[in-house]
mmCIF file of C-alpha atoms in Angstrom:
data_model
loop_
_atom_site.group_PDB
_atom_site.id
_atom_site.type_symbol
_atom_site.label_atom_id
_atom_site.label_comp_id
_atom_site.label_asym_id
_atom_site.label_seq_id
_atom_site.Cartn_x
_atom_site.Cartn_y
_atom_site.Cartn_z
ATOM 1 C CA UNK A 1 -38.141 25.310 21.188
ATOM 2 C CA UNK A 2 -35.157 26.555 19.987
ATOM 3 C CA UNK A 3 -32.848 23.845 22.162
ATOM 4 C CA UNK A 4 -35.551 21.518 20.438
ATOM 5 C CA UNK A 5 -34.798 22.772 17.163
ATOM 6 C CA UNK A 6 -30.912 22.216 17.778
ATOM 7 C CA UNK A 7 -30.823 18.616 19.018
ATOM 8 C CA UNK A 8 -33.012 18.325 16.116
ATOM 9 C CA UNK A 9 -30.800 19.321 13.607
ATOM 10 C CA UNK A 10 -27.605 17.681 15.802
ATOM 11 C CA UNK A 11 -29.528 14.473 15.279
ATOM 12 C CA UNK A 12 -30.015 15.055 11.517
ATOM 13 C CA UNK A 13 -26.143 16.195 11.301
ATOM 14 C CA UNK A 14 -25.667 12.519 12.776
ATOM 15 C CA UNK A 15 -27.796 10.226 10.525
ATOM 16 C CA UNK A 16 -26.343 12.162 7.693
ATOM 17 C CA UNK A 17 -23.002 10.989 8.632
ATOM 18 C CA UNK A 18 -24.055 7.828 8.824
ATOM 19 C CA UNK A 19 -25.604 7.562 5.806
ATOM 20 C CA UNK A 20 -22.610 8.545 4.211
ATOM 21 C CA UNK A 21 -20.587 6.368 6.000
ATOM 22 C CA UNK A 22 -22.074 3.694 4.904
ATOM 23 C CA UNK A 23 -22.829 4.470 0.849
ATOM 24 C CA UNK A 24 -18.896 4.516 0.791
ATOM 25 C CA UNK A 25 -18.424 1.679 2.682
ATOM 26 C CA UNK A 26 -16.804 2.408 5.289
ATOM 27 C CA UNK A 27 -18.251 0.240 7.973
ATOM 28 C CA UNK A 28 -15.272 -1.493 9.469
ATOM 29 C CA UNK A 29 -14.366 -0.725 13.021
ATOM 30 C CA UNK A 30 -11.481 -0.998 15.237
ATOM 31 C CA UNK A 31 -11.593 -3.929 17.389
ATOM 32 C CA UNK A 32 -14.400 -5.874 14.988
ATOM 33 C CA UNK A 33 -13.302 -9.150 16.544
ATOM 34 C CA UNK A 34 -12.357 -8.195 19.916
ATOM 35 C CA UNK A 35 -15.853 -10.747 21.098
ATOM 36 C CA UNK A 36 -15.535 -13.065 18.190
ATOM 37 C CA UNK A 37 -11.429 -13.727 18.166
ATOM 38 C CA UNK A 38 -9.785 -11.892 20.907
ATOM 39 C CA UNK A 39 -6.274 -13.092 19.813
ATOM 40 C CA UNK A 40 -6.620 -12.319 16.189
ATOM 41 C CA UNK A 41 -4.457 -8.939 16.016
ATOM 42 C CA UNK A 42 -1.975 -11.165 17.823
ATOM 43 C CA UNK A 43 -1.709 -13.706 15.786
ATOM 44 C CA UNK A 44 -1.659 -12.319 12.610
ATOM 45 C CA UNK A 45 1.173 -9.716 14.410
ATOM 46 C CA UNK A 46 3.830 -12.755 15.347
ATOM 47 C CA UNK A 47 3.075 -14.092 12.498
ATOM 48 C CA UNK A 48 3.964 -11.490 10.192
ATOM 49 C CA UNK A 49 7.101 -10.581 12.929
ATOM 50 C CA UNK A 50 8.230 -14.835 12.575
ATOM 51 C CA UNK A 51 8.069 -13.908 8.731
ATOM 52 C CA UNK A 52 9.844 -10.782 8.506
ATOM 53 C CA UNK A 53 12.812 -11.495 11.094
ATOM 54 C CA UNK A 54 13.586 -14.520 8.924
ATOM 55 C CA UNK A 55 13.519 -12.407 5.322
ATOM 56 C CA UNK A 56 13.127 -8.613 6.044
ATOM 57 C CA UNK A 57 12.251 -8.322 1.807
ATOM 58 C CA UNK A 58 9.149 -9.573 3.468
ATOM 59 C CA UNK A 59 7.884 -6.531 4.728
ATOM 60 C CA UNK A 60 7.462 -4.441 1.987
ATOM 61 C CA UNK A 61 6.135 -7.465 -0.130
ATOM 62 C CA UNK A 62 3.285 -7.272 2.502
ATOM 63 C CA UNK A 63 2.632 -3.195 2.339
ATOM 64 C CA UNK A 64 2.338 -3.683 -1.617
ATOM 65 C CA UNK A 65 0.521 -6.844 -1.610
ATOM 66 C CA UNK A 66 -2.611 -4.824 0.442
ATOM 67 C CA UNK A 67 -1.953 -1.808 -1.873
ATOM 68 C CA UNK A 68 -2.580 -3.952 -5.179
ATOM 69 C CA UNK A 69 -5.377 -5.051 -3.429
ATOM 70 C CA UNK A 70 -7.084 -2.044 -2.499
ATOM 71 C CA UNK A 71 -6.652 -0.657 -6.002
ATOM 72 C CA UNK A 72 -8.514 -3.390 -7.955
ATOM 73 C CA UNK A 73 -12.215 -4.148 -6.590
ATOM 74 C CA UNK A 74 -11.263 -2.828 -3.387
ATOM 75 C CA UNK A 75 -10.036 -3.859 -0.402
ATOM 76 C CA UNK A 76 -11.048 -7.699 -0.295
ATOM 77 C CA UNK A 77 -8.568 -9.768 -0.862
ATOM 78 C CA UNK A 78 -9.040 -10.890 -4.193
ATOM 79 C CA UNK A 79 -4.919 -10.293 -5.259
ATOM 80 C CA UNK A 80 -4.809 -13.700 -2.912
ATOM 81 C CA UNK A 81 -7.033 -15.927 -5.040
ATOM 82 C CA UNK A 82 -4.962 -17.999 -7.093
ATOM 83 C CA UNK A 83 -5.599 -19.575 -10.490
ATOM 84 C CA UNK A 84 -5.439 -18.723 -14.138
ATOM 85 C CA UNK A 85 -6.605 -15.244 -15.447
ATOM 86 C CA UNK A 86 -6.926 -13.756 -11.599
ATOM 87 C CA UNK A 87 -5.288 -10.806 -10.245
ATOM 88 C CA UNK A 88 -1.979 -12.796 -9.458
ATOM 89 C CA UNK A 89 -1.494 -13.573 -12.969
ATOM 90 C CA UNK A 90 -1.892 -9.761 -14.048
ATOM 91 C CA UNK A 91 1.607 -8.883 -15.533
ATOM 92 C CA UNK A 92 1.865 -5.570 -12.629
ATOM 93 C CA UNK A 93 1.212 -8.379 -10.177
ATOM 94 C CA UNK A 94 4.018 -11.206 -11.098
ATOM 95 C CA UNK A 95 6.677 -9.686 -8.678
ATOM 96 C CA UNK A 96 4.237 -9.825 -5.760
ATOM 97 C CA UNK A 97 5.214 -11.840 -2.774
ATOM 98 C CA UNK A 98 4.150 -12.364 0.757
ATOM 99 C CA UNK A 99 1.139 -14.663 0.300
ATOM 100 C CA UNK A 100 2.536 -17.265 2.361
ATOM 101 C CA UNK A 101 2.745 -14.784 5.167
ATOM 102 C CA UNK A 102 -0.902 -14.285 4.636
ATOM 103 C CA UNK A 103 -1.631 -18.017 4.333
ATOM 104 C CA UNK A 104 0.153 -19.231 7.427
ATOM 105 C CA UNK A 105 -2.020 -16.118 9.821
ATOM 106 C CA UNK A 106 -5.011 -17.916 8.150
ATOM 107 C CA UNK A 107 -3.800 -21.289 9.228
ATOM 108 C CA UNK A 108 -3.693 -20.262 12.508
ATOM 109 C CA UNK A 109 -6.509 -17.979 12.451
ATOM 110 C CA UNK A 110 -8.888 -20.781 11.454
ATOM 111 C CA UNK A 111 -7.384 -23.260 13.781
ATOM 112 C CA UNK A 112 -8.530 -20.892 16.638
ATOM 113 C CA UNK A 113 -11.857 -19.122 15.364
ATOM 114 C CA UNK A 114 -12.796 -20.904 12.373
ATOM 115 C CA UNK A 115 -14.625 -19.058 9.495
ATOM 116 C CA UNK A 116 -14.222 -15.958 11.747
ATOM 117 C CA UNK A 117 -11.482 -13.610 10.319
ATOM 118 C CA UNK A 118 -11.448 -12.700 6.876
ATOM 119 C CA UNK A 119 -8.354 -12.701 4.519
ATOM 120 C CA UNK A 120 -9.048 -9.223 3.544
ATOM 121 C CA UNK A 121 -8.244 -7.926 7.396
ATOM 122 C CA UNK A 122 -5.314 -10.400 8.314
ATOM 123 C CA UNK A 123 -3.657 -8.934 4.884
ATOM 124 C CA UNK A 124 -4.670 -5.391 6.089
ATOM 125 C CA UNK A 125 -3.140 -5.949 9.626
ATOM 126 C CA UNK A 126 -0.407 -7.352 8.261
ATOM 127 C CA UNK A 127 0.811 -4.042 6.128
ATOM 128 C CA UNK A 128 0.145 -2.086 9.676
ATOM 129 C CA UNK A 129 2.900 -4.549 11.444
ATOM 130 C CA UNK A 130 4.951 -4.932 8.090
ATOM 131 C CA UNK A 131 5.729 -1.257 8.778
ATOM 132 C CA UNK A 132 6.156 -1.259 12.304
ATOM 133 C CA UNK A 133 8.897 -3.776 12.404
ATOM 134 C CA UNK A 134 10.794 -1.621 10.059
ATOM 135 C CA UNK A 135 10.457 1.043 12.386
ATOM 136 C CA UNK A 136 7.576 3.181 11.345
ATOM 137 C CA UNK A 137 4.240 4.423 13.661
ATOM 138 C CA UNK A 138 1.648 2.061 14.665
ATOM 139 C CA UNK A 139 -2.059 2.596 14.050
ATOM 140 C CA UNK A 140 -5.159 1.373 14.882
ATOM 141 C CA UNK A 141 -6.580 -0.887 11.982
ATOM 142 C CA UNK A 142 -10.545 -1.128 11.764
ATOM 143 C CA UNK A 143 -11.626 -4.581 10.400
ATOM 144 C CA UNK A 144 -15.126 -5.911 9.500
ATOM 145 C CA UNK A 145 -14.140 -6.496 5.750
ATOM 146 C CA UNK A 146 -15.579 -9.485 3.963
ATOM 147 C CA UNK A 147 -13.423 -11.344 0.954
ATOM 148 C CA UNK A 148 -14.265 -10.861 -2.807
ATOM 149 C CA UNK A 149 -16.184 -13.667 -4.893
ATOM 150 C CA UNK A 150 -14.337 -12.747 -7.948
ATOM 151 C CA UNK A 151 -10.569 -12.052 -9.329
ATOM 152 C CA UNK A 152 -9.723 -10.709 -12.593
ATOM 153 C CA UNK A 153 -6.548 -9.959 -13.735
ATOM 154 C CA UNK A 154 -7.269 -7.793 -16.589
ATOM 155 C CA UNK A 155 -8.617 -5.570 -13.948
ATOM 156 C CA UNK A 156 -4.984 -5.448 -12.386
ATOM 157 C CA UNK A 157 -3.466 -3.696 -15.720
ATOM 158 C CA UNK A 158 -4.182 0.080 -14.535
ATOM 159 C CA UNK A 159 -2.708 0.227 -11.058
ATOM 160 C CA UNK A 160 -0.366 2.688 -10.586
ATOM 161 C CA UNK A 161 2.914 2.258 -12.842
ATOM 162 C CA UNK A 162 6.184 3.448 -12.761
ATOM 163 C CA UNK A 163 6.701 5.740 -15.339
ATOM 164 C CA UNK A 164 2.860 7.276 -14.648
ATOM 165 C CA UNK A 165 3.034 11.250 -14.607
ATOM 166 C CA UNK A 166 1.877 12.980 -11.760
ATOM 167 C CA UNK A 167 -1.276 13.796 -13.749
ATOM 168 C CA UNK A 168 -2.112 9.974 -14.074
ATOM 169 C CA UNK A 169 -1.435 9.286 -10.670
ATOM 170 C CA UNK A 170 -3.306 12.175 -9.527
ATOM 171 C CA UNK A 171 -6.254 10.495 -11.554
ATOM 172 C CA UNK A 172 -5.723 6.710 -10.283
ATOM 173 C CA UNK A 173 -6.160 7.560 -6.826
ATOM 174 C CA UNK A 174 -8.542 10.298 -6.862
ATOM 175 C CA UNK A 175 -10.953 7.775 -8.826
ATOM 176 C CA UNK A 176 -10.339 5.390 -5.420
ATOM 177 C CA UNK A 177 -11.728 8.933 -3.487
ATOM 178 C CA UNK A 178 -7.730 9.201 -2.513
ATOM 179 C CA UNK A 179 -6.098 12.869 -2.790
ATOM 180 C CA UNK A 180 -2.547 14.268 -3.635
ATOM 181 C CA UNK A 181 -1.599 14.148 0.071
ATOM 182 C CA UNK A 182 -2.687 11.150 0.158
ATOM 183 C CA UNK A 183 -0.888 9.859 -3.072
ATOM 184 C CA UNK A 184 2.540 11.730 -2.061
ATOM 185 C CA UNK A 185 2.214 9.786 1.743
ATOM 186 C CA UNK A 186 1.146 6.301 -0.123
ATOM 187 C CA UNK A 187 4.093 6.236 -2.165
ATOM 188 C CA UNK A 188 6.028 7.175 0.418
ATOM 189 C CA UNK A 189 5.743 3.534 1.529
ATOM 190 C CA UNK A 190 8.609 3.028 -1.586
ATOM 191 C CA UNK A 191 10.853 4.199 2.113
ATOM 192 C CA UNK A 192 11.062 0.567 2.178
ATOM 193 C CA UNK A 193 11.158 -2.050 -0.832
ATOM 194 C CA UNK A 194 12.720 -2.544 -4.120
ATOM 195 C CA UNK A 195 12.254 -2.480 -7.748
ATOM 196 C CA UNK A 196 13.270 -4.374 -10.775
ATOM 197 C CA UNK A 197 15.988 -2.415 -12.592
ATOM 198 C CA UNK A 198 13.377 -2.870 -16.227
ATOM 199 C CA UNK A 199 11.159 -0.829 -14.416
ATOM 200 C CA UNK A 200 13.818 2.687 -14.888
ATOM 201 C CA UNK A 201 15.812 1.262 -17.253
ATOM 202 C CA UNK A 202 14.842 3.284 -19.942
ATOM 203 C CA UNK A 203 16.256 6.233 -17.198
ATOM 204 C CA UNK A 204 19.339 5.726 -17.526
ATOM 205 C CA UNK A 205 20.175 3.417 -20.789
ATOM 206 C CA UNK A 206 18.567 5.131 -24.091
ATOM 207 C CA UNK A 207 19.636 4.260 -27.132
ATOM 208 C CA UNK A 208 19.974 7.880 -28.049
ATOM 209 C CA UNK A 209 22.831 8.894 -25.562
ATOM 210 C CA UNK A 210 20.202 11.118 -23.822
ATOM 211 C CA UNK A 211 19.258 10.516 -20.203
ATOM 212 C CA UNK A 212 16.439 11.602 -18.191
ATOM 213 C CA UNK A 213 17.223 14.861 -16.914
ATOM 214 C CA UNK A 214 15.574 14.581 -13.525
ATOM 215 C CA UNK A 215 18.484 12.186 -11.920
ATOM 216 C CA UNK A 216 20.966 13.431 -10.336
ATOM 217 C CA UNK A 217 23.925 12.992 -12.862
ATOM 218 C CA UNK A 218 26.307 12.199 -10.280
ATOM 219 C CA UNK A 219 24.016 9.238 -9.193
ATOM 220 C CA UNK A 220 24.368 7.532 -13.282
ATOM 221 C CA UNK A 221 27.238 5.859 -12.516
ATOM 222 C CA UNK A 222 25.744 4.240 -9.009
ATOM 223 C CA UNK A 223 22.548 3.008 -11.078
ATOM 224 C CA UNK A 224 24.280 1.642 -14.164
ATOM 225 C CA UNK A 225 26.478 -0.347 -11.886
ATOM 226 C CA UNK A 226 24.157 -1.987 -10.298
ATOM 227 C CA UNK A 227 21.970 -2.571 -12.620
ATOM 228 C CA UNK A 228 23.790 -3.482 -15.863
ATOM 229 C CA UNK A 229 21.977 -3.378 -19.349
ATOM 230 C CA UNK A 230 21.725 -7.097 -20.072
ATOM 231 C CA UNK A 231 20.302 -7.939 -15.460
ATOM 232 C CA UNK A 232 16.909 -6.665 -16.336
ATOM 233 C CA UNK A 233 15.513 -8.703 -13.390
ATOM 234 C CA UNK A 234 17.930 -7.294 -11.072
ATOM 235 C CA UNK A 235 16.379 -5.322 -8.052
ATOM 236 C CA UNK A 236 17.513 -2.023 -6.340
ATOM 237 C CA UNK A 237 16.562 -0.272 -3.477
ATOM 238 C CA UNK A 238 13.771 2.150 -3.652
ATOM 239 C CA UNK A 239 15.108 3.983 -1.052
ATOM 240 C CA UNK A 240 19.324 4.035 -1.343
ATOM 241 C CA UNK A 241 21.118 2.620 1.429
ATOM 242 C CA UNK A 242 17.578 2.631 3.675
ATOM 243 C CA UNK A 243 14.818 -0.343 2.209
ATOM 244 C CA UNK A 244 14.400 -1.561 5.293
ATOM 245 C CA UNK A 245 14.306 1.342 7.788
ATOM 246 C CA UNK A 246 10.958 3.077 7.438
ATOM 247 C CA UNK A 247 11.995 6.573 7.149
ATOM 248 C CA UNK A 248 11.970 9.704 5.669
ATOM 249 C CA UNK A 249 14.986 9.169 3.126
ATOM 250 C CA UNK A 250 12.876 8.102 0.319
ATOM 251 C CA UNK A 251 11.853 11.907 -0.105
ATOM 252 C CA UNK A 252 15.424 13.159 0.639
ATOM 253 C CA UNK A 253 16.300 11.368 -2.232
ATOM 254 C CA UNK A 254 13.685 12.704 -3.998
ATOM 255 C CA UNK A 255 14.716 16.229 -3.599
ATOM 256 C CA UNK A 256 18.242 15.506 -4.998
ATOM 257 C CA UNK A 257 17.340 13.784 -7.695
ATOM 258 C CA UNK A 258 17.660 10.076 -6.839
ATOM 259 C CA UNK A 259 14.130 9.093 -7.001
ATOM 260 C CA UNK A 260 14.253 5.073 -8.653
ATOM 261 C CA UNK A 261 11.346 5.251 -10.490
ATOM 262 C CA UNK A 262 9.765 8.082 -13.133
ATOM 263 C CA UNK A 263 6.700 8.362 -11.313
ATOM 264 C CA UNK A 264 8.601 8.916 -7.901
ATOM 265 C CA UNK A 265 10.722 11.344 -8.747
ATOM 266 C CA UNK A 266 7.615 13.752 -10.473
ATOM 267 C CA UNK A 267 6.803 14.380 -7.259
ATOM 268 C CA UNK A 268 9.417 16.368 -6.493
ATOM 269 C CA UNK A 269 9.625 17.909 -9.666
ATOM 270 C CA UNK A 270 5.687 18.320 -10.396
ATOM 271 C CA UNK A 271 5.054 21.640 -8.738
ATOM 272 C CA UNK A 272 1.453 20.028 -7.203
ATOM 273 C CA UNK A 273 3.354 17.204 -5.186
ATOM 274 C CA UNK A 274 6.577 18.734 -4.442
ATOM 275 C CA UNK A 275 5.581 21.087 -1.405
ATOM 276 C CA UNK A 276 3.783 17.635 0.268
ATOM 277 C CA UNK A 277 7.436 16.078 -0.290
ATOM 278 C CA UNK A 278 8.992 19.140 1.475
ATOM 279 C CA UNK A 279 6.940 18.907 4.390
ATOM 280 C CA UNK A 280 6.959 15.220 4.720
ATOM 281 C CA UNK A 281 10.880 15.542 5.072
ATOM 282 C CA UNK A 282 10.340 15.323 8.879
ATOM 283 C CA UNK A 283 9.789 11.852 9.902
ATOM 284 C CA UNK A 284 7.340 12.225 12.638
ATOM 285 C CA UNK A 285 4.587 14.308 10.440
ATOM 286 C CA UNK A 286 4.640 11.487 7.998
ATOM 287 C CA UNK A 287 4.565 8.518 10.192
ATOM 288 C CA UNK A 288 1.673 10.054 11.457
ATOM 289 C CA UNK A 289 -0.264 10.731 8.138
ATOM 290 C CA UNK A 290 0.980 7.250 6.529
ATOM 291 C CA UNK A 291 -1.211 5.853 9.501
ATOM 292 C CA UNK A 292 -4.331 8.198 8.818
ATOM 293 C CA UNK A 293 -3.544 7.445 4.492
ATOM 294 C CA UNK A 294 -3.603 3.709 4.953
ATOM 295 C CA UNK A 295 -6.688 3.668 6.896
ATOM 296 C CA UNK A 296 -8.213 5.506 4.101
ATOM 297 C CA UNK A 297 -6.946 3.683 1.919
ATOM 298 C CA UNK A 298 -7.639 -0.124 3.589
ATOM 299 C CA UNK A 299 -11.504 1.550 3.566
ATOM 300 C CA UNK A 300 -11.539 1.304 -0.422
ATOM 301 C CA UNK A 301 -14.627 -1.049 -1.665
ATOM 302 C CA UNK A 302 -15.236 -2.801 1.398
ATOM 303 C CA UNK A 303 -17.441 -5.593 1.032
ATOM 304 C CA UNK A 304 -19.561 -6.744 3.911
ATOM 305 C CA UNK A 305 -22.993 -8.753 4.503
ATOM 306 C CA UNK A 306 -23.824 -10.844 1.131
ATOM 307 C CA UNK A 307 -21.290 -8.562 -1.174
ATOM 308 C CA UNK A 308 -18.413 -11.153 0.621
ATOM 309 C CA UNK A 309 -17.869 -14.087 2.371
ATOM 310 C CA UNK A 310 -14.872 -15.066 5.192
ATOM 311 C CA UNK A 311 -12.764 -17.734 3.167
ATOM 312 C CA UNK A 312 -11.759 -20.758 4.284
ATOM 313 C CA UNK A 313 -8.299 -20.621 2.379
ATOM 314 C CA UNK A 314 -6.806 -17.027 1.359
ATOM 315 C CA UNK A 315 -6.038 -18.379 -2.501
ATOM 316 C CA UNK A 316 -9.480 -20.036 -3.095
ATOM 317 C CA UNK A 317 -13.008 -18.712 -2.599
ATOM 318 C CA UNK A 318 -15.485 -21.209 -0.605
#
């Protein structure tokens, strides 16, 4: 009875789990198409490698492309639908790039399993291999996701900003069921990538003479020169002297004070974040969490069954 009683409860443990699986969504599964499109991973991999050995800026485009994604409605590829008043248009999406990356895996995706493989995984496989060829860890991707009906790009204007505190950034991922390891590891990706000197401007130009005390002040003089007052537009490296070698320089910088952005560099000096940036100093520990993060992340509002469809063209629904 009591061996009864335990396989009982085992099984109970086990539908439980499944049952929460599945009220957050997370239903996608490595190797989703391995019977339906063998070569997908494949293709959308050279793809994304033909891409980024032509224009290496590509790669990071790609890893913030999925994460503006993920944030707004989920994981579904709705940043990709074009038109007036969608996500694209959304003034935190403008600087996006990479959708022709995305377009030309769907090309070929279709031409070999038509209707099969949704935009929603080929832009989620393509972060994965956006980071690899800049030299970060592999992972194993699950797929299954379905693409979004609908785009809005007022629903763009609270993803995660430059100048947000720790506090607020805390809050914008933990409402996407994301913690502060997970938030420090995230923005990590910022190892590769660049920014648009408006976006820290305010850093290191104020009209008062004052500057924000966080930078390192021997690192003023660097900034300023490279981004002068009247190149708003301009873009620097994220991560100095490193944007495309996925590493763990981004947080070295952090610790001395050369963080780019505001909300960057508060987590180093936000007493919450700062011991995750210490101990993601060593480059293997957060290659491996960045994998386990993104999966976590790419599981965000997963749409499958009626909830999505597979598009025939990434920037249109059917």
């Amino acid at each position: 009875m009591k061996m009864e009683g335990a396989m009982l409860l085992k099984l109970v443990i086990l539908v439980a789990a499944a049952v929460v699986n599945t009220v957050h969504g997370h239903l996608t599964r490595v190797g989703f198409y391995s019977r339906t499109c063998p070569a997908a991973e494949s293709i959308v991999t050279s793809t994304v490698e033909s891409h980024v050995r032509s224009d290496p800026t590509l790669a990071a485009a790609i890893l913030r492309l999925h994460f503006h994604d993920c944030f707004v409605r989920g994981c579904d590829a709705s940043v990709l639908i074009a038109g007036s008043a969608t996500e694209r248009t959304a003034r935190p999406n403008l600087n996006l790039r990479g959708y022709e990356v995305i377009d030309d895996a769907k090309e070929k995706l279709e031409a070999r399993c038509p209707g099969v493989v949704s935009c929603a995984d080929i832009l989620a496989l393509a972060a994965r291999d956006s980071v690899v060829l800049s030299g970060g860890r592999s992972w194993k991707v699950p797929t299954g996701r379905k693409d979004g009906r609908v785009s809005i790009g007022s629903e763009a204007l609270n993803l995660p900003g430059p100048n947000d505190t720790v506090s607020v950034q805390k809050t914008k991922f933990s409402d996407k069921g994301l913690n502060t390891l997970d938030l420090v590891v995230l923005v990590g990706g910022h190892t590769i990538g660049t920014s648009a000197c408006q976006s820290f401007a305010d850093r290191i130009y104020n009209p008062n003479g004052t500057t924000d005390p966080s930078i390192d002040p021997s690192f003023l003089p660097f900034l300023r020169q490279i981004c002068p007052q009247n190149q708003p537009t301009k873009r620097v490296a994220l991560d100095t002297d490193s944007q495309f070698k996925f590493d763990t320089s981004y947080f070295a910088h952090l610790k001395r004070g050369r963080g780019i952005l505001r909300s960057d560099q508060a987590l180093w000096t936000d007493p919450s974040t700062r011991p995750f940036v210490q101990k993601y100093l060593a480059t293997a520990l957060f290659n491996y969490q960045f994998g386990n993060s993104m999966v976590k992340m790419s599981n965000i509002g997963v749409k499958q069954g009626d909830d999505g469809e597979i598009r025939n063209k990434c920037s249109a629904i059917n």
